[in-house]
Short mmCIF file of C-alpha atoms and ligand atoms in Angstrom, two decimals:
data_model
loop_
_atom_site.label_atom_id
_atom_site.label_comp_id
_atom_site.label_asym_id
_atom_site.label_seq_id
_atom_site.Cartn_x
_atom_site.Cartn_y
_atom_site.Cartn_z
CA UNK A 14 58.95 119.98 101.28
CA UNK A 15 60.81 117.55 103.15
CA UNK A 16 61.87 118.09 106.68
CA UNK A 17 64.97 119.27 107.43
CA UNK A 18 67.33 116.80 108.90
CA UNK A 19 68.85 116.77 112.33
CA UNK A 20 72.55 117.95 112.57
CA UNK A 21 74.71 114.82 112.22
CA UNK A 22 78.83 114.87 112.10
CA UNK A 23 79.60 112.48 108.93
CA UNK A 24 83.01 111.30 108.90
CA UNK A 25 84.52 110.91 105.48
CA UNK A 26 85.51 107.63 106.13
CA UNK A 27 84.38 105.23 109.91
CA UNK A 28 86.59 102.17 109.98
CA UNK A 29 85.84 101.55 113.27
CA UNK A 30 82.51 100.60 112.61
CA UNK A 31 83.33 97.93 109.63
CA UNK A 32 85.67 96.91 112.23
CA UNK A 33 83.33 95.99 114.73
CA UNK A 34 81.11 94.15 112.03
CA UNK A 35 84.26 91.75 111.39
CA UNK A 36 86.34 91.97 114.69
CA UNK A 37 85.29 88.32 115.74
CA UNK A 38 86.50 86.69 112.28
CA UNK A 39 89.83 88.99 112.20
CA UNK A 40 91.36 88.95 115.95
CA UNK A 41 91.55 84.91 115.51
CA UNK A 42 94.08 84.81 112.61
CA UNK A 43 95.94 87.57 114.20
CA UNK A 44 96.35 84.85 117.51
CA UNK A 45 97.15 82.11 114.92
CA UNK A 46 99.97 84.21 113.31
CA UNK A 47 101.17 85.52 116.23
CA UNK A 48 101.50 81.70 117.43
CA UNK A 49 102.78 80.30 114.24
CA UNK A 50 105.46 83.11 114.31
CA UNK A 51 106.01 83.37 110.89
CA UNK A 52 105.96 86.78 109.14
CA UNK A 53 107.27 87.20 105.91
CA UNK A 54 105.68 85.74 103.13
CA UNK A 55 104.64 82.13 103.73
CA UNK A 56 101.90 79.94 103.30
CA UNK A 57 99.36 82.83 104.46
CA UNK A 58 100.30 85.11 101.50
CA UNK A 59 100.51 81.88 99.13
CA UNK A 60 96.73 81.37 100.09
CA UNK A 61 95.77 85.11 100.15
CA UNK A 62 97.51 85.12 96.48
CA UNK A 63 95.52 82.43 94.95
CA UNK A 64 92.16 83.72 96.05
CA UNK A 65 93.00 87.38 94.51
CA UNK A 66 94.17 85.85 91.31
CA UNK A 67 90.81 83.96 91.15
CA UNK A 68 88.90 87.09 92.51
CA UNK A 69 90.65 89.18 89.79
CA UNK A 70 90.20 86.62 86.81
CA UNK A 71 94.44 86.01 86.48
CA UNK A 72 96.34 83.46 86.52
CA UNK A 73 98.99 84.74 89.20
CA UNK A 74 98.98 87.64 91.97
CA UNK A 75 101.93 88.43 93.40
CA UNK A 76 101.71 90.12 97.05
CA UNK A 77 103.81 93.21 97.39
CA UNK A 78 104.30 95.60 100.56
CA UNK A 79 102.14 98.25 98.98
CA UNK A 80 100.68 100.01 95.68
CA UNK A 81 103.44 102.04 95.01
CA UNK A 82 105.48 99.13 95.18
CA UNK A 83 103.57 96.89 93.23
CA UNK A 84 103.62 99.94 90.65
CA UNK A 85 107.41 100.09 91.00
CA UNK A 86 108.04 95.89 90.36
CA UNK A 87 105.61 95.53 87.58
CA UNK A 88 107.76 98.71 85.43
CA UNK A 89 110.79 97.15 86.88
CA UNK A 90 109.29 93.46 85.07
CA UNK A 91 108.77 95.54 81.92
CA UNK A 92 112.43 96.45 81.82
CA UNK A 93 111.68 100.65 82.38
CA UNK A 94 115.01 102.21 83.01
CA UNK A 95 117.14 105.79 82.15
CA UNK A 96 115.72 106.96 78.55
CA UNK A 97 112.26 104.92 78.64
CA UNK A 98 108.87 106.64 78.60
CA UNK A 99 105.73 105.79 79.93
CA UNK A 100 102.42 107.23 79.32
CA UNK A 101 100.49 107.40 82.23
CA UNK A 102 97.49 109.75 83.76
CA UNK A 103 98.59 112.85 85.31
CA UNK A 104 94.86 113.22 87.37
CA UNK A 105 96.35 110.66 89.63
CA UNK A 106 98.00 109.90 93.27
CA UNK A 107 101.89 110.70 93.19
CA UNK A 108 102.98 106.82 93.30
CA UNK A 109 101.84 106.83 89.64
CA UNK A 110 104.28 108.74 88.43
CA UNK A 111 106.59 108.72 90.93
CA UNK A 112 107.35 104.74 90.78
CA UNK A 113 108.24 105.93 86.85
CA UNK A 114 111.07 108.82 88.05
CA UNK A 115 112.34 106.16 90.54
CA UNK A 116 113.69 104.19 87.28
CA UNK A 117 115.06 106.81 85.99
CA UNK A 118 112.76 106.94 83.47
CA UNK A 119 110.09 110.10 82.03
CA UNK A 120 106.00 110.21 82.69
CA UNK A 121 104.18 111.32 79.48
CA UNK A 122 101.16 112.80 80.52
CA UNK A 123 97.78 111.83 78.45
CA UNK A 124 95.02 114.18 79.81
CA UNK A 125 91.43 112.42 80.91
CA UNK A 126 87.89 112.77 79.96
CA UNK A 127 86.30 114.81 82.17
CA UNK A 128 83.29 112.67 82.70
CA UNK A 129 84.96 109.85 84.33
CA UNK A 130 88.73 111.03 85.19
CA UNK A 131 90.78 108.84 83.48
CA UNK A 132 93.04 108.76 80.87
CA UNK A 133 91.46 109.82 77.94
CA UNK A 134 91.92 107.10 74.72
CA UNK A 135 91.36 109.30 71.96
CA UNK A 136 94.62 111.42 73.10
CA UNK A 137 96.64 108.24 73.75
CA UNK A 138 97.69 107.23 70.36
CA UNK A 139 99.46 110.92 70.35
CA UNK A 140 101.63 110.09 73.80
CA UNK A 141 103.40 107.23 72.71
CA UNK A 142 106.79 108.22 71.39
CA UNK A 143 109.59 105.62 70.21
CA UNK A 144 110.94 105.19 73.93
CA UNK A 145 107.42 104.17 75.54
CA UNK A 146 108.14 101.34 77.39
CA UNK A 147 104.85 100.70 79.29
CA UNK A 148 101.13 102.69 79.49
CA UNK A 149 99.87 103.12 82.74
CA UNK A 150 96.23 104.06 82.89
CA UNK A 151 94.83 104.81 86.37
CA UNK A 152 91.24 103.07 87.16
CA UNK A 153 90.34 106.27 88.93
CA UNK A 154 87.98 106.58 92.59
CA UNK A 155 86.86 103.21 91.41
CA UNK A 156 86.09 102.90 87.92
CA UNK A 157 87.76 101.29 85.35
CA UNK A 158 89.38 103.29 81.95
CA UNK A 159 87.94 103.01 79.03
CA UNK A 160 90.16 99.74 78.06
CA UNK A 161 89.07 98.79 74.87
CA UNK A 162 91.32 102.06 73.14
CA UNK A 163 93.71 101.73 75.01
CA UNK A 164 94.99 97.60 74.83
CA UNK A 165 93.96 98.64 70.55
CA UNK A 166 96.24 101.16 70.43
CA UNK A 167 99.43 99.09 73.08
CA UNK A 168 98.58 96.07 71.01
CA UNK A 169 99.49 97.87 67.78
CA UNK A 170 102.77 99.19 69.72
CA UNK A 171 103.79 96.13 70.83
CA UNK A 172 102.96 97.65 74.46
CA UNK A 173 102.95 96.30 77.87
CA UNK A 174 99.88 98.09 79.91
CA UNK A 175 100.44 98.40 83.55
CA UNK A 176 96.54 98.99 84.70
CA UNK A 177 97.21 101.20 88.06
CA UNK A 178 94.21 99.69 89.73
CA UNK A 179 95.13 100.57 93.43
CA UNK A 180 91.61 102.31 93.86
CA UNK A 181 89.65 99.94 92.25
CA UNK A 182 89.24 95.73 93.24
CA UNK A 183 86.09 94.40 92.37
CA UNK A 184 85.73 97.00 89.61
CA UNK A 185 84.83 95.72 86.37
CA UNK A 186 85.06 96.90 82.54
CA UNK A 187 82.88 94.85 80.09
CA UNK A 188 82.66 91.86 82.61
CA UNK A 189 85.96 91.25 83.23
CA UNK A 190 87.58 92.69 86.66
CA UNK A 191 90.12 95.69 86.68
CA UNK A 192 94.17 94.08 86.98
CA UNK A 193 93.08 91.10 84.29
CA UNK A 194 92.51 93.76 81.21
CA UNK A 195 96.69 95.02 80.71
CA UNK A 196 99.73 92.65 80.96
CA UNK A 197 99.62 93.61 84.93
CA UNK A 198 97.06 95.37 87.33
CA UNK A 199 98.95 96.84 90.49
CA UNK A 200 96.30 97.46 93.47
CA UNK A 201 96.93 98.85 96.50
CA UNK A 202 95.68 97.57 100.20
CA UNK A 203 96.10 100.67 102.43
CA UNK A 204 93.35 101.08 105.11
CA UNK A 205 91.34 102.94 103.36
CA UNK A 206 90.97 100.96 100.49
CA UNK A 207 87.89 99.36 99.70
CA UNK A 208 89.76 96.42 100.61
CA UNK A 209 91.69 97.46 103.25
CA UNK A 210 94.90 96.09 105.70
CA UNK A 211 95.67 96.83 108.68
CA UNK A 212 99.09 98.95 107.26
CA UNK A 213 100.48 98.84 103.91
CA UNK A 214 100.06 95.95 101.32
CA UNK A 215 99.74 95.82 97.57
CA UNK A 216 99.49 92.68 95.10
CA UNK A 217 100.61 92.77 91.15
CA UNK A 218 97.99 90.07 89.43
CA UNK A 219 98.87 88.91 85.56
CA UNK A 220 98.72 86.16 83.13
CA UNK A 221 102.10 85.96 82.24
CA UNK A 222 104.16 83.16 83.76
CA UNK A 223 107.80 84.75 83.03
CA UNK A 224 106.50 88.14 84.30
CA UNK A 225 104.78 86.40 87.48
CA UNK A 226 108.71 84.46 87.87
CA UNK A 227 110.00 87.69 87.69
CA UNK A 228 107.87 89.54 90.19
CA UNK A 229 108.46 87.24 92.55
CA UNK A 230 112.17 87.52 92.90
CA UNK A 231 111.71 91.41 92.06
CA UNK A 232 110.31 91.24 95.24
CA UNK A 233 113.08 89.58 97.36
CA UNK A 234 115.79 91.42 96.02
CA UNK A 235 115.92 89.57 92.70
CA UNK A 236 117.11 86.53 94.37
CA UNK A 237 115.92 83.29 92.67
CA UNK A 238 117.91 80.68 94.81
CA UNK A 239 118.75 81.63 98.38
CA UNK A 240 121.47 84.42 97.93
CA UNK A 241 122.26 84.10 94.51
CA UNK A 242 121.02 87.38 92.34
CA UNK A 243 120.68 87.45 88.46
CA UNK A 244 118.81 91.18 88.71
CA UNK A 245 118.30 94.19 91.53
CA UNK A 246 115.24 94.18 93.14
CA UNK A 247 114.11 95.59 96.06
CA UNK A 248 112.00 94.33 99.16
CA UNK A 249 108.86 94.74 98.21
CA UNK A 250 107.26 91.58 100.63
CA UNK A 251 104.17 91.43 101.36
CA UNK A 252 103.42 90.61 105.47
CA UNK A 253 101.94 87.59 106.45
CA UNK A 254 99.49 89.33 109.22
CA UNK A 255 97.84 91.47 106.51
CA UNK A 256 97.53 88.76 104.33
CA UNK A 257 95.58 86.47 106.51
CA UNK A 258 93.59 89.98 107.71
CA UNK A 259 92.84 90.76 103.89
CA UNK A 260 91.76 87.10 102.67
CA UNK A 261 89.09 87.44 105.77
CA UNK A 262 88.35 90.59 104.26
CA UNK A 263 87.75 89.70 100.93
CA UNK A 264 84.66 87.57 101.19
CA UNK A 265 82.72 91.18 102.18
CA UNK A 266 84.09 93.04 99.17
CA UNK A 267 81.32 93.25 96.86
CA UNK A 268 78.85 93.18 99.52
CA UNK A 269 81.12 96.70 100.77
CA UNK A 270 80.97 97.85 97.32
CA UNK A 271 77.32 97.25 96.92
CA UNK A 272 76.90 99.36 100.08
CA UNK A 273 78.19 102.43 98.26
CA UNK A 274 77.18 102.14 94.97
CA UNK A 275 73.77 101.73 96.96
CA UNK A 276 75.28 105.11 99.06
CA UNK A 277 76.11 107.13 96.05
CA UNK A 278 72.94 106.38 93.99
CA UNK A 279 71.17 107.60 97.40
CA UNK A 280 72.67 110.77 98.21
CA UNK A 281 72.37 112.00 94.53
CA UNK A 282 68.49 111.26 95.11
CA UNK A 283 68.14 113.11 98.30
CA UNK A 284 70.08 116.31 97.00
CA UNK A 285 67.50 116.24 94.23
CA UNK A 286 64.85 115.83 97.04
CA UNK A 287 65.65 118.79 98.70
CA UNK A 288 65.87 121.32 96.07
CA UNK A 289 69.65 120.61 94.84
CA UNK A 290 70.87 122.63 92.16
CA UNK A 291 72.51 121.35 89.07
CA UNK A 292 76.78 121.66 88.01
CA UNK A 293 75.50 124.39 85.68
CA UNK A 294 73.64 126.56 87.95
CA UNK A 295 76.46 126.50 91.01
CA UNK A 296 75.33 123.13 92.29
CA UNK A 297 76.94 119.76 91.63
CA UNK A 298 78.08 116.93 89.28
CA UNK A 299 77.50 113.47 90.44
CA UNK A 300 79.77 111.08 89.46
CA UNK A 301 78.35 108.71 86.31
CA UNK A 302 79.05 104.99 85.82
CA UNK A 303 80.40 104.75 81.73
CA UNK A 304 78.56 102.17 79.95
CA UNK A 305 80.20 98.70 80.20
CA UNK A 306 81.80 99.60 83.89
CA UNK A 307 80.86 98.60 87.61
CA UNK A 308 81.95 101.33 89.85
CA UNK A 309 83.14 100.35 93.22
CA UNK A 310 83.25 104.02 94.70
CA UNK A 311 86.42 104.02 96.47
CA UNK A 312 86.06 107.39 95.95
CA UNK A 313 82.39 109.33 95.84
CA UNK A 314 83.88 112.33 93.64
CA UNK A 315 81.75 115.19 92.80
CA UNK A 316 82.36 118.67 91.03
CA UNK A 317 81.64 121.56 92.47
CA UNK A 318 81.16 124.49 89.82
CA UNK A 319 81.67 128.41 89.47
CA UNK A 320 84.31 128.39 91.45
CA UNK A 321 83.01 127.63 94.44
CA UNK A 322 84.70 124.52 95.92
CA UNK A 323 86.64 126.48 98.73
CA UNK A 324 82.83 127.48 99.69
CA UNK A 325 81.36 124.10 99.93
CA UNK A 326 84.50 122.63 101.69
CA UNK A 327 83.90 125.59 104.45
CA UNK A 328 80.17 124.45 104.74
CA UNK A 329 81.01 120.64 105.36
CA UNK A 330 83.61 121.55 107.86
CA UNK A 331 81.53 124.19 109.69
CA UNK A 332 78.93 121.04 109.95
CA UNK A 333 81.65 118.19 110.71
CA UNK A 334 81.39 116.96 107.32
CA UNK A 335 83.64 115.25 105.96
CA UNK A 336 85.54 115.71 102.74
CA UNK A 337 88.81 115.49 100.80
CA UNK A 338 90.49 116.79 97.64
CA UNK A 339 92.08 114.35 95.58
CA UNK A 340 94.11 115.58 94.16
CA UNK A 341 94.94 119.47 94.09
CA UNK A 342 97.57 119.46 91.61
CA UNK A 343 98.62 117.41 89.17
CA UNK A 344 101.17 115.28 88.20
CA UNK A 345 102.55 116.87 85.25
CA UNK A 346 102.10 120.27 87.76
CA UNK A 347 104.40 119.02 90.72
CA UNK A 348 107.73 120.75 91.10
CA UNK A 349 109.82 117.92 91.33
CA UNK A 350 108.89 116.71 87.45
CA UNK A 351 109.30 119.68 86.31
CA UNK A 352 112.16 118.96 84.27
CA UNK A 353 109.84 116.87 82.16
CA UNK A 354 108.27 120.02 81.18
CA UNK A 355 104.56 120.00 82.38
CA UNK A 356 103.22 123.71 82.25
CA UNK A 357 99.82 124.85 82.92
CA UNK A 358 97.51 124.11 80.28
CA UNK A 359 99.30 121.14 78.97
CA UNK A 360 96.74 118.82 80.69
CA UNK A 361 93.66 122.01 80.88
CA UNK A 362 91.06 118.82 81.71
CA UNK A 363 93.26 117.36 84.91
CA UNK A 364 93.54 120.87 86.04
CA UNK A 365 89.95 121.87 85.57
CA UNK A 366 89.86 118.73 87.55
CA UNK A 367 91.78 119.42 89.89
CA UNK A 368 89.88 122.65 90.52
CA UNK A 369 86.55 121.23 90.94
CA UNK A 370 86.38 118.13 92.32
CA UNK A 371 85.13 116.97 96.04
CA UNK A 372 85.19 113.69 97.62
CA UNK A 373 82.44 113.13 99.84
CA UNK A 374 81.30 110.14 102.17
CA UNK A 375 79.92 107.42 100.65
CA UNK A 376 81.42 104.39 103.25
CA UNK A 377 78.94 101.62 103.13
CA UNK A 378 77.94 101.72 107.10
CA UNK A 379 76.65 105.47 106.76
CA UNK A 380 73.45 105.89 108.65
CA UNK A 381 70.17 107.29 106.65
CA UNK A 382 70.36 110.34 109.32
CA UNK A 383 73.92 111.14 108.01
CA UNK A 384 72.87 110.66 104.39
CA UNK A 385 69.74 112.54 105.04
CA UNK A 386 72.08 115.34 106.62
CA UNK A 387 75.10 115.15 104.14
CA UNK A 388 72.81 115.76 100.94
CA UNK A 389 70.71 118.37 102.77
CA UNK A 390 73.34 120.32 103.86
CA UNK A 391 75.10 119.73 99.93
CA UNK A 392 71.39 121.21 98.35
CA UNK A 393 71.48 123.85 100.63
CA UNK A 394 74.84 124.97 99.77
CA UNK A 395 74.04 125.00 95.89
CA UNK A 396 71.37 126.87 96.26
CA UNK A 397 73.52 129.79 97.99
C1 PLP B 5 95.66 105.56 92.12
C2 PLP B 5 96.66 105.08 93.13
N1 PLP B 5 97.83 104.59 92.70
C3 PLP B 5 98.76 104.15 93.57
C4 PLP B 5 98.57 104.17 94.93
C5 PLP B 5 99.67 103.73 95.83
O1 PLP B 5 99.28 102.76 96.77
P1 PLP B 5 99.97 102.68 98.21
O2 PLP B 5 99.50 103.84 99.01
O3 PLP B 5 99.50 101.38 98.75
O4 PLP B 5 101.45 102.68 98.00
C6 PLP B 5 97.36 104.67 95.43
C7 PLP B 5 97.10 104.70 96.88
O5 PLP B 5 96.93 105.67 97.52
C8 PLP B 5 96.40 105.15 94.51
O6 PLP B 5 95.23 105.66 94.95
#
């Protein structure tokens, strides 16, 4: 038997420490922005732009001031407005459908498979109705959706796809990267992102020139030349100081990612080590990589079975574990949509989901004593 680990708090999440890895690359293009004195958009975001499309696989990426508004100007691009539908993933952050009831328009709920969270292509074909106007799938914790079904059954619509990709750069679905799969990929660049600004920041990436034309002035209002406005947008800028932080970011992406795919693969190990019990037996469900996808773990989501979640989130917090539900209820659950008539049992595999699941710490600078800790203290508690 293996010994038993010294007491260790595990934060869910330790920016400070990849901080301190990259502080002496970042603080210089803070001075040089601060001394150029120019803010808004500019040659800093052009630059940052061009090395996500490349990153991405696209030909264009457009920066916005966050993932919900990147969500918001690529359904704005497809023309979604007052009648329109759009089929989306209701096992998702609010911004997903939220950006949707902003336009006026209605989320249709497609429930996921239960192995990897998202949207579930053998029920899509069944959501579409005559007003769908885009399908959103959600590359969930940092995985891509199954994408094959789903640009088969929008390419026999005559359907835009919208790829909400906010938790998942550098993820990948048959070798090509998540936001170059649908028409447009919206990611997100909060903090705690896997690639992460210093505040808010989002980018829309696609292929298609007139959509990329339209983004941009979506962006600034709708302007095209200086005060003159053909459509209503909104401003949905991006900031020059995260872009220069996020283009020094983005040469330690993968190596991040690799960290916690390296992380996750670990802790499920050392739970087995020491005696962890499986889903079925009151123990847990590691998350599984679907064939054809590279996971980036943005997310390390586990279930948690018989009930026992509210147990197991006790136990981490009694030992200054971290931990997080995401999400608790969802979307076609949330009181303000219910006019579009979600009731319980209309998406049962979301809501079993929403039940069971646990994120745990998976950050790529976790030390082996708080991995050795975190999965002792997880085998422990199955075997309660
Ligand atoms: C799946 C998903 N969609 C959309 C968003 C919205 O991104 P942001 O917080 O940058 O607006 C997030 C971020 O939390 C997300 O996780």
């Amino acid at each position: 038997m293996s010994e038993i680990p010294a007491p260790v708090p595990v934060p869910l999440l330790d920016l400070k420490k990849q901080y301190a890895t990259i502080k002496s690359e970042v603080r210089p293009v803070i001075d040089e922005v601060c001394d150029a004195q120019g803010f808004i958009l500019g040659p800093r975001v052009e630059a940052f732009e061009r090395a996500i499309a490349t990153y991405v696989g696209t030909k264009h990426a457009i920066g916005m001031s966050s993932g919900t508004d990147s969500q918001l100007a690529a359904m704005m691009a497809a023309g979604v407005g007052p009648g329109d539908d759009v089929v989306t993933s209701p096992y998702s952050f609010f911004s997903t459908a939220g950006a949707v009831a902003r336009l006026g328009a209605r989320a249709v709920f497609c429930d996921i498979e239960p192995e990897t969270f998202n949207l579930d292509p053998a029920k899509l074909a069944a959501a579409i109705t005559p007003r769908t106007k885009v399908i959103q799938p959600v590359h969930l914790y940092g995985q891509c959706s199954d994408m094959d079904p789903i640009l088969e059954v929008a390419k026999a619509k005559g359907i835009p796809v919208l790829e909400d990709a906010c938790q998942s750069l550098g993820a990948a679905y048959k070798g090509r990267r998540a936001g170059a799969h649908g028409t447009f990929g919206a990611f997100s660049f909060f903090p705690s992102k896997n690639l992460g600004g210093f505040g808010d920041g989002g980018i829309v990436t696609t292929d298609d020139d007139e959509m990329a034309m339209t983004l941009r002035a979506l962006r600034t209002h709708g302007e095209t030349t200086r005060y003159h406005h053909r459509i209503v947008g909104g401003n949905f800028r991006l900031d020059a100081l995260q872009a220069a932080i996020l283009h020094v970011k983005l040469p330690h992406l993968d190596g991040w990612a690799e960290g916690r795919r390296r992380n996750a693969k670990e802790i499920e190990a050392l739970y087995l080590e020491f005696g962890g019990k499986p889903f079925e037996q009151g123990g847990l469900k590691f998350p599984r990589e679907a064939a054809g996808c590279h996971h980036v773990y943005n997310q390390f989501v586990v279930r948690v079975g018989k009930g026992r979640r509210e147990a197991a989130k006790e136990l981490l917090a009694a030992r200054q574990i971290g931990h997080a539900v995401y999400y608790p209820v969802p979307l076609h659950l949330q009181e303000c949509f219910a006019a579009w008539g979600g009731k319980p049992g209309s998406c049962p595999e979301s809501e079993k989901a929403a039940r069971e699941t646990l994120a745990l710490p998976v950050f790529p600078e976790l030390t082996a004593e708080q991995k050795r800790f975190l999965s002792w203290s997880l085998a422990e508690f199955s075997r309660a």
